[in-house]
PDB file of C-alpha atoms in Angstrom:
ATOM      1  CA  ALA A   1       3.595  99.476  71.369  1.00 62.00           C
ATOM      2  CA  GLN A   2       1.701 101.039  68.519  1.00 74.00           C
ATOM      3  CA  LYS A   3      -1.565 102.538  69.634  1.00 92.00           C
ATOM      4  CA  ILE A   4      -3.030 102.610  66.137  1.00 96.00           C
ATOM      5  CA  THR A   5      -2.145 100.003  63.530  1.00 96.00           C
ATOM      6  CA  GLN A   6      -3.095 100.149  59.890  1.00 96.00           C
ATOM      7  CA  THR A   7      -1.712  97.012  58.284  1.00 95.00           C
ATOM      8  CA  GLN A   8      -2.518  97.867  54.670  1.00 95.00           C
ATOM      9  CA  PRO A   9      -0.013 100.310  53.181  1.00 94.00           C
ATOM     10  CA  GLY A  10      -1.941 100.234  49.896  1.00 95.00           C
ATOM     11  CA  MET A  11      -5.325  99.078  48.688  1.00 96.00           C
ATOM     12  CA  PHE A  12      -6.913  98.909  45.263  1.00 97.00           C
ATOM     13  CA  VAL A  13     -10.618  98.804  44.443  1.00 97.00           C
ATOM     14  CA  GLN A  14     -12.713  98.989  41.323  1.00 97.00           C
ATOM     15  CA  GLU A  15     -14.992 101.955  40.906  1.00 97.00           C
ATOM     16  CA  LYS A  16     -18.482 101.350  42.337  1.00 97.00           C
ATOM     17  CA  GLU A  17     -17.320  98.504  44.570  1.00 97.00           C
ATOM     18  CA  ALA A  18     -17.017  98.580  48.341  1.00 97.00           C
ATOM     19  CA  VAL A  19     -13.708  98.558  50.168  1.00 97.00           C
ATOM     20  CA  THR A  20     -12.702  98.028  53.796  1.00 98.00           C
ATOM     21  CA  LEU A  21      -9.691  99.745  55.319  1.00 98.00           C
ATOM     22  CA  ASP A  22      -8.418  98.093  58.466  1.00 98.00           C
ATOM     23  CA  CYS A  23      -7.583  99.754  61.757  1.00 98.00           C
ATOM     24  CA  THR A  24      -6.786  98.194  65.104  1.00 97.00           C
ATOM     25  CA  TYR A  25      -6.073 100.097  68.277  1.00 97.00           C
ATOM     26  CA  ASP A  26      -4.624  99.556  71.702  1.00 96.00           C
ATOM     27  CA  THR A  27      -5.828 101.301  74.840  1.00 95.00           C
ATOM     28  CA  SER A  28      -6.688 100.551  78.431  1.00 93.00           C
ATOM     29  CA  ASP A  29      -8.803 103.674  78.756  1.00 91.00           C
ATOM     30  CA  PRO A  30     -12.510 102.770  78.779  1.00 90.00           C
ATOM     31  CA  SER A  31     -13.386 106.120  77.239  1.00 88.00           C
ATOM     32  CA  TYR A  32     -11.968 106.844  73.820  1.00 90.00           C
ATOM     33  CA  GLY A  33     -12.939 107.976  70.354  1.00 91.00           C
ATOM     34  CA  LEU A  34     -11.890 106.712  66.971  1.00 94.00           C
ATOM     35  CA  PHE A  35     -11.601 108.914  63.898  1.00 94.00           C
ATOM     36  CA  TRP A  36     -10.949 108.477  60.219  1.00 96.00           C
ATOM     37  CA  TYR A  37      -9.385 111.195  58.099  1.00 96.00           C
ATOM     38  CA  LYS A  38      -8.849 111.372  54.360  1.00 97.00           C
ATOM     39  CA  GLN A  39      -5.840 113.057  52.796  1.00 96.00           C
ATOM     40  CA  PRO A  40      -6.092 113.487  49.035  1.00 95.00           C
ATOM     41  CA  SER A  41      -3.074 114.282  46.915  1.00 93.00           C
ATOM     42  CA  SER A  42      -3.714 117.979  47.438  1.00 90.00           C
ATOM     43  CA  GLY A  43      -2.605 117.442  51.034  1.00 91.00           C
ATOM     44  CA  GLU A  44      -5.451 118.634  53.223  1.00 91.00           C
ATOM     45  CA  MET A  45      -6.729 116.449  56.070  1.00 93.00           C
ATOM     46  CA  ILE A  46     -10.467 115.872  55.888  1.00 94.00           C
ATOM     47  CA  PHE A  47     -12.460 114.423  58.776  1.00 92.00           C
ATOM     48  CA  LEU A  48     -14.717 111.565  57.678  1.00 95.00           C
ATOM     49  CA  ILE A  49     -16.281 109.733  60.575  1.00 94.00           C
ATOM     50  CA  TYR A  50     -16.162 109.197  64.327  1.00 92.00           C
ATOM     51  CA  GLN A  51     -16.971 106.343  66.713  1.00 93.00           C
ATOM     52  CA  GLY A  52     -17.131 106.722  70.478  1.00 90.00           C
ATOM     53  CA  SER A  53     -16.230 103.812  72.701  1.00 91.00           C
ATOM     54  CA  TYR A  54     -19.642 103.922  74.350  1.00 89.00           C
ATOM     55  CA  ASP A  55     -21.608 104.180  71.142  1.00 87.00           C
ATOM     56  CA  GLN A  56     -23.877 101.194  70.730  1.00 86.00           C
ATOM     57  CA  GLN A  57     -24.260 101.476  66.998  1.00 91.00           C
ATOM     58  CA  ASN A  58     -21.716 101.648  64.220  1.00 94.00           C
ATOM     59  CA  ALA A  59     -21.226 105.150  62.891  1.00 93.00           C
ATOM     60  CA  THR A  60     -22.312 105.986  59.362  1.00 95.00           C
ATOM     61  CA  GLU A  61     -21.787 109.124  57.275  1.00 93.00           C
ATOM     62  CA  GLY A  62     -23.089 108.838  53.748  1.00 96.00           C
ATOM     63  CA  ARG A  63     -20.987 106.257  51.914  1.00 97.00           C
ATOM     64  CA  TYR A  64     -18.698 105.847  54.915  1.00 97.00           C
ATOM     65  CA  SER A  65     -19.397 103.454  57.741  1.00 97.00           C
ATOM     66  CA  LEU A  66     -17.280 102.307  60.611  1.00 96.00           C
ATOM     67  CA  ASN A  67     -17.260  98.625  61.513  1.00 96.00           C
ATOM     68  CA  PHE A  68     -16.593  98.904  65.239  1.00 96.00           C
ATOM     69  CA  GLN A  69     -15.687  95.651  66.989  1.00 96.00           C
ATOM     70  CA  LYS A  70     -14.857  96.671  70.513  1.00 94.00           C
ATOM     71  CA  ALA A  71     -13.773  93.262  71.789  1.00 94.00           C
ATOM     72  CA  ARG A  72     -11.336  92.926  68.909  1.00 96.00           C
ATOM     73  CA  LYS A  73     -10.279  96.568  69.217  1.00 96.00           C
ATOM     74  CA  SER A  74     -10.854  97.193  65.563  1.00 97.00           C
ATOM     75  CA  ALA A  75     -12.469 100.136  63.795  1.00 97.00           C
ATOM     76  CA  ASN A  76     -12.453  99.422  60.102  1.00 98.00           C
ATOM     77  CA  LEU A  77     -13.643 101.996  57.597  1.00 98.00           C
ATOM     78  CA  VAL A  78     -16.004 100.776  54.912  1.00 98.00           C
ATOM     79  CA  ILE A  79     -16.452 102.862  51.796  1.00 98.00           C
ATOM     80  CA  SER A  80     -19.378 101.805  49.667  1.00 96.00           C
ATOM     81  CA  ALA A  81     -19.775 102.472  45.946  1.00 96.00           C
ATOM     82  CA  SER A  82     -16.204 103.708  45.524  1.00 97.00           C
ATOM     83  CA  GLN A  83     -15.620 106.730  43.356  1.00 97.00           C
ATOM     84  CA  LEU A  84     -12.475 107.896  41.595  1.00 97.00           C
ATOM     85  CA  GLY A  85     -12.358 110.824  43.983  1.00 96.00           C
ATOM     86  CA  ASP A  86     -11.967 108.435  46.898  1.00 97.00           C
ATOM     87  CA  SER A  87      -8.380 107.788  45.852  1.00 97.00           C
ATOM     88  CA  ALA A  88      -6.383 109.177  48.750  1.00 97.00           C
ATOM     89  CA  MET A  89      -4.475 108.341  51.915  1.00 97.00           C
ATOM     90  CA  TYR A  90      -6.710 107.350  54.807  1.00 98.00           C
ATOM     91  CA  PHE A  91      -5.678 107.716  58.431  1.00 96.00           C
ATOM     92  CA  CYS A  92      -7.208 106.116  61.479  1.00 97.00           C
ATOM     93  CA  ALA A  93      -6.752 107.986  64.767  1.00 95.00           C
ATOM     94  CA  MET A  94      -7.694 107.608  68.413  1.00 93.00           C
ATOM     95  CA  ARG A  95      -8.327 110.017  71.249  1.00 90.00           C
ATOM     96  CA  GLU A  96      -8.231 108.662  74.789  1.00 88.00           C
ATOM     97  CA  ARG A  97      -9.932 110.628  77.528  1.00 83.00           C
ATOM     98  CA  SER A  98      -6.847 110.151  79.718  1.00 82.00           C
ATOM     99  CA  SER A  99      -4.718 111.851  77.072  1.00 80.00           C
ATOM    100  CA  GLY A 100      -6.795 114.989  76.837  1.00 76.00           C
ATOM    101  CA  SER A 101      -7.515 116.283  73.371  1.00 77.00           C
ATOM    102  CA  ARG A 102      -4.570 114.768  71.531  1.00 83.00           C
ATOM    103  CA  LEU A 103      -5.035 112.333  68.656  1.00 88.00           C
ATOM    104  CA  THR A 104      -2.743 109.432  67.863  1.00 90.00           C
ATOM    105  CA  PHE A 105      -2.621 108.576  64.176  1.00 93.00           C
ATOM    106  CA  GLY A 106      -1.883 105.374  62.338  1.00 94.00           C
ATOM    107  CA  GLU A 107       0.519 105.227  59.422  1.00 92.00           C
ATOM    108  CA  GLY A 108      -2.215 105.411  56.843  1.00 95.00           C
ATOM    109  CA  THR A 109      -3.511 103.367  53.922  1.00 97.00           C
ATOM    110  CA  GLN A 110      -3.175 104.583  50.356  1.00 97.00           C
ATOM    111  CA  LEU A 111      -6.391 103.772  48.498  1.00 98.00           C
ATOM    112  CA  THR A 112      -6.501 103.730  44.725  1.00 97.00           C
ATOM    113  CA  VAL A 113      -9.831 103.488  42.941  1.00 97.00           C
ATOM    114  CA  ASN A 114      -9.533 102.083  39.444  1.00 96.00           C
ATOM    115  CA  PRO A 115     -11.998 102.993  36.673  1.00 94.00           C
TER     116      PRO A 115
ATOM    117  CA  ASP B   1     -16.040 130.200  59.178  1.00 61.00           C
ATOM    118  CA  ALA B   2     -12.800 130.313  57.215  1.00 79.00           C
ATOM    119  CA  GLY B   3     -11.413 127.227  58.876  1.00 92.00           C
ATOM    120  CA  VAL B   4      -7.903 126.911  60.241  1.00 96.00           C
ATOM    121  CA  ILE B   5      -5.600 129.342  58.487  1.00 96.00           C
ATOM    122  CA  GLN B   6      -1.893 128.709  58.049  1.00 97.00           C
ATOM    123  CA  SER B   7       0.782 130.844  56.547  1.00 96.00           C
ATOM    124  CA  PRO B   8       2.867 130.668  54.556  1.00 97.00           C
ATOM    125  CA  ARG B   9       1.618 127.787  52.394  1.00 95.00           C
ATOM    126  CA  HIS B  10       5.081 127.164  51.045  1.00 96.00           C
ATOM    127  CA  GLU B  11       8.451 128.133  52.449  1.00 96.00           C
ATOM    128  CA  VAL B  12      11.850 127.530  50.951  1.00 97.00           C
ATOM    129  CA  THR B  13      14.817 128.552  53.008  1.00 96.00           C
ATOM    130  CA  GLU B  14      18.464 127.846  53.447  1.00 96.00           C
ATOM    131  CA  MET B  15      19.993 125.818  56.226  1.00 96.00           C
ATOM    132  CA  GLY B  16      20.670 127.920  59.272  1.00 96.00           C
ATOM    133  CA  GLN B  17      17.897 130.402  58.680  1.00 97.00           C
ATOM    134  CA  GLU B  18      15.054 131.011  61.097  1.00 97.00           C
ATOM    135  CA  VAL B  19      11.632 129.846  59.984  1.00 97.00           C
ATOM    136  CA  THR B  20       8.327 130.946  61.514  1.00 98.00           C
ATOM    137  CA  LEU B  21       5.083 129.191  60.707  1.00 98.00           C
ATOM    138  CA  ARG B  22       1.787 130.792  61.662  1.00 98.00           C
ATOM    139  CA  CYS B  23      -1.623 129.469  62.503  1.00 98.00           C
ATOM    140  CA  LYS B  24      -5.011 130.979  63.194  1.00 97.00           C
ATOM    141  CA  PRO B  25      -7.402 128.417  64.716  1.00 97.00           C
ATOM    142  CA  ILE B  26     -11.139 128.340  64.233  1.00 95.00           C
ATOM    143  CA  SER B  27     -12.863 130.898  66.400  1.00 94.00           C
ATOM    144  CA  GLY B  28     -14.235 129.317  69.586  1.00 91.00           C
ATOM    145  CA  HIS B  29     -11.869 126.379  69.577  1.00 92.00           C
ATOM    146  CA  ASN B  30      -9.756 126.004  72.682  1.00 91.00           C
ATOM    147  CA  SER B  31      -7.244 123.362  71.595  1.00 92.00           C
ATOM    148  CA  LEU B  32      -4.520 123.857  69.027  1.00 95.00           C
ATOM    149  CA  PHE B  33      -2.163 121.264  67.621  1.00 96.00           C
ATOM    150  CA  TRP B  34       1.021 121.369  65.548  1.00 97.00           C
ATOM    151  CA  TYR B  35       1.855 118.294  63.464  1.00 96.00           C
ATOM    152  CA  ARG B  36       4.676 117.409  61.132  1.00 96.00           C
ATOM    153  CA  GLN B  37       4.229 115.011  58.234  1.00 95.00           C
ATOM    154  CA  THR B  38       7.038 113.273  56.379  1.00 93.00           C
ATOM    155  CA  MET B  39       7.210 110.171  54.250  1.00 88.00           C
ATOM    156  CA  MET B  40       9.555 108.493  56.689  1.00 87.00           C
ATOM    157  CA  ARG B  41       7.810 109.279  59.967  1.00 86.00           C
ATOM    158  CA  GLY B  42       4.218 109.850  58.942  1.00 87.00           C
ATOM    159  CA  LEU B  43       2.105 112.299  60.914  1.00 90.00           C
ATOM    160  CA  GLU B  44       3.679 113.311  64.214  1.00 90.00           C
ATOM    161  CA  LEU B  45       2.215 115.504  66.911  1.00 92.00           C
ATOM    162  CA  LEU B  46       4.787 118.117  67.893  1.00 95.00           C
ATOM    163  CA  ILE B  47       2.924 120.082  70.545  1.00 95.00           C
ATOM    164  CA  TYR B  48      -0.563 121.005  71.601  1.00 93.00           C
ATOM    165  CA  PHE B  49      -2.170 123.763  73.604  1.00 94.00           C
ATOM    166  CA  ASN B  50      -5.361 123.915  75.635  1.00 91.00           C
ATOM    167  CA  ASN B  51      -6.624 127.404  76.393  1.00 92.00           C
ATOM    168  CA  ASN B  52      -3.329 128.842  75.119  1.00 94.00           C
ATOM    169  CA  VAL B  53      -1.274 126.761  77.554  1.00 94.00           C
ATOM    170  CA  PRO B  54       1.175 124.165  76.202  1.00 94.00           C
ATOM    171  CA  ILE B  55       0.037 120.788  77.471  1.00 91.00           C
ATOM    172  CA  ASP B  56       2.355 118.322  75.799  1.00 89.00           C
ATOM    173  CA  ASP B  57       5.496 119.268  73.899  1.00 91.00           C
ATOM    174  CA  SER B  58       7.098 115.846  74.040  1.00 89.00           C
ATOM    175  CA  GLY B  59       6.943 115.594  70.275  1.00 89.00           C
ATOM    176  CA  MET B  60       9.072 118.656  69.683  1.00 93.00           C
ATOM    177  CA  PRO B  61      12.217 117.233  68.108  1.00 86.00           C
ATOM    178  CA  GLU B  62      14.795 119.409  69.818  1.00 85.00           C
ATOM    179  CA  ASP B  63      15.540 122.834  71.205  1.00 90.00           C
ATOM    180  CA  ARG B  64      15.656 124.329  67.746  1.00 95.00           C
ATOM    181  CA  PHE B  65      11.869 124.069  67.715  1.00 96.00           C
ATOM    182  CA  SER B  66       9.658 126.335  69.771  1.00 97.00           C
ATOM    183  CA  ALA B  67       5.958 127.109  69.747  1.00 97.00           C
ATOM    184  CA  LYS B  68       3.923 129.893  71.258  1.00 97.00           C
ATOM    185  CA  MET B  69       0.291 130.738  71.576  1.00 97.00           C
ATOM    186  CA  PRO B  70       0.032 134.306  72.852  1.00 96.00           C
ATOM    187  CA  ASN B  71      -3.747 134.390  72.486  1.00 95.00           C
ATOM    188  CA  ALA B  72      -6.668 132.236  71.479  1.00 94.00           C
ATOM    189  CA  SER B  73      -6.497 133.244  67.849  1.00 95.00           C
ATOM    190  CA  PHE B  74      -2.839 132.884  66.994  1.00 96.00           C
ATOM    191  CA  SER B  75       0.049 130.459  67.297  1.00 98.00           C
ATOM    192  CA  THR B  76       3.543 130.231  65.891  1.00 98.00           C
ATOM    193  CA  LEU B  77       5.980 127.398  65.369  1.00 98.00           C
ATOM    194  CA  LYS B  78       9.562 128.553  65.049  1.00 97.00           C
ATOM    195  CA  ILE B  79      12.606 126.634  63.894  1.00 97.00           C
ATOM    196  CA  GLN B  80      15.955 128.251  64.592  1.00 96.00           C
ATOM    197  CA  PRO B  81      18.318 127.339  63.037  1.00 96.00           C
ATOM    198  CA  SER B  82      16.630 125.280  60.349  1.00 96.00           C
ATOM    199  CA  GLU B  83      18.201 122.142  58.907  1.00 96.00           C
ATOM    200  CA  PRO B  84      17.453 120.122  55.747  1.00 96.00           C
ATOM    201  CA  ARG B  85      15.950 117.321  57.835  1.00 95.00           C
ATOM    202  CA  ASP B  86      13.255 119.733  58.974  1.00 96.00           C
ATOM    203  CA  SER B  87      11.800 119.674  55.470  1.00 97.00           C
ATOM    204  CA  ALA B  88       8.226 118.470  55.827  1.00 97.00           C
ATOM    205  CA  VAL B  89       4.619 119.557  55.731  1.00 97.00           C
ATOM    206  CA  TYR B  90       3.598 121.215  58.970  1.00 97.00           C
ATOM    207  CA  PHE B  91      -0.080 121.147  59.887  1.00 97.00           C
ATOM    208  CA  CYS B  92      -1.931 123.151  62.444  1.00 97.00           C
ATOM    209  CA  ALA B  93      -5.265 121.833  63.737  1.00 95.00           C
ATOM    210  CA  SER B  94      -7.815 123.059  66.227  1.00 94.00           C
ATOM    211  CA  SER B  95     -10.744 121.612  68.133  1.00 90.00           C
ATOM    212  CA  PHE B  96     -13.050 122.303  71.032  1.00 86.00           C
ATOM    213  CA  PHE B  97     -12.247 120.205  74.076  1.00 77.00           C
ATOM    214  CA  GLU B  98     -14.154 119.845  77.310  1.00 74.00           C
ATOM    215  CA  PRO B  99     -11.854 118.324  79.944  1.00 64.00           C
ATOM    216  CA  GLY B 100     -13.361 115.763  82.234  1.00 60.00           C
ATOM    217  CA  LYS B 101     -16.191 115.002  79.882  1.00 58.00           C
ATOM    218  CA  ARG B 102     -16.882 111.436  78.951  1.00 54.00           C
ATOM    219  CA  GLU B 103     -15.743 110.781  75.399  1.00 54.00           C
ATOM    220  CA  LYS B 104     -19.023 110.865  73.604  1.00 53.00           C
ATOM    221  CA  THR B 105     -18.890 113.716  71.202  1.00 57.00           C
ATOM    222  CA  TYR B 106     -16.503 113.802  68.380  1.00 61.00           C
ATOM    223  CA  ASN B 107     -15.254 117.369  68.529  1.00 71.00           C
ATOM    224  CA  GLU B 108     -13.008 116.487  65.682  1.00 82.00           C
ATOM    225  CA  GLN B 109      -9.816 118.292  64.918  1.00 88.00           C
ATOM    226  CA  PHE B 110     -10.026 120.586  61.941  1.00 92.00           C
ATOM    227  CA  PHE B 111      -6.802 120.804  60.025  1.00 94.00           C
ATOM    228  CA  GLY B 112      -5.320 123.736  58.216  1.00 95.00           C
ATOM    229  CA  PRO B 113      -4.018 123.373  54.664  1.00 94.00           C
ATOM    230  CA  GLY B 114      -0.459 122.893  55.878  1.00 96.00           C
ATOM    231  CA  THR B 115       2.836 124.636  55.241  1.00 97.00           C
ATOM    232  CA  ARG B 116       5.246 122.834  52.983  1.00 96.00           C
ATOM    233  CA  LEU B 117       8.735 123.646  54.274  1.00 97.00           C
ATOM    234  CA  THR B 118      11.849 122.988  52.251  1.00 97.00           C
ATOM    235  CA  VAL B 119      15.218 123.634  53.831  1.00 97.00           C
ATOM    236  CA  LEU B 120      18.070 123.601  51.337  1.00 95.00           C
TER     237      LEU B 120
END
């Protein structure tokens, strides 16, 4: 079974609008962390935001926020006020305490921001 | 800090040749990861080390692949002999990990710029 599922291979959004990138996960470990990374066309992997399974509040980092719904096992990334530079591949990943320090990545969502 | 350093950034080689990819993790980090990224298979974890010890190498495709971490500041991924299907971008990442701790701090993995390998 897939541990991380990103069901949107591609998404389009107009500049200055908000967009939500979906991520669902599967784990039986009560202690885990969820990460989002951005990979622009230049290829580097850039950490965006983190949510711990015990965190009571949704994580926010500037224009990025994580809509964490623990019961549904979803951790969607919300990007507000999209910019052209947000066009990139976005990966959701999970680290389970039982798996040590390894991350499991989803297949990614290609976001295109239109002017 | 310079971040995770990988070399070379690009490598083009012929089938059958030995390829060595190098990685210098961020100083103070105790976990190091090697990933491979292709269009077909996405981002795959090949192997990772904690405190220079290989913890999980189940992602290493076959015996042609080997990885070493002789000290805390250096790791290599070797492919011998290389094949065209090994063509991919290989990333190294590092993080600081505290075993046994409740997952509450992000200690994210910092990725290097990657090595784009082409095997002809």
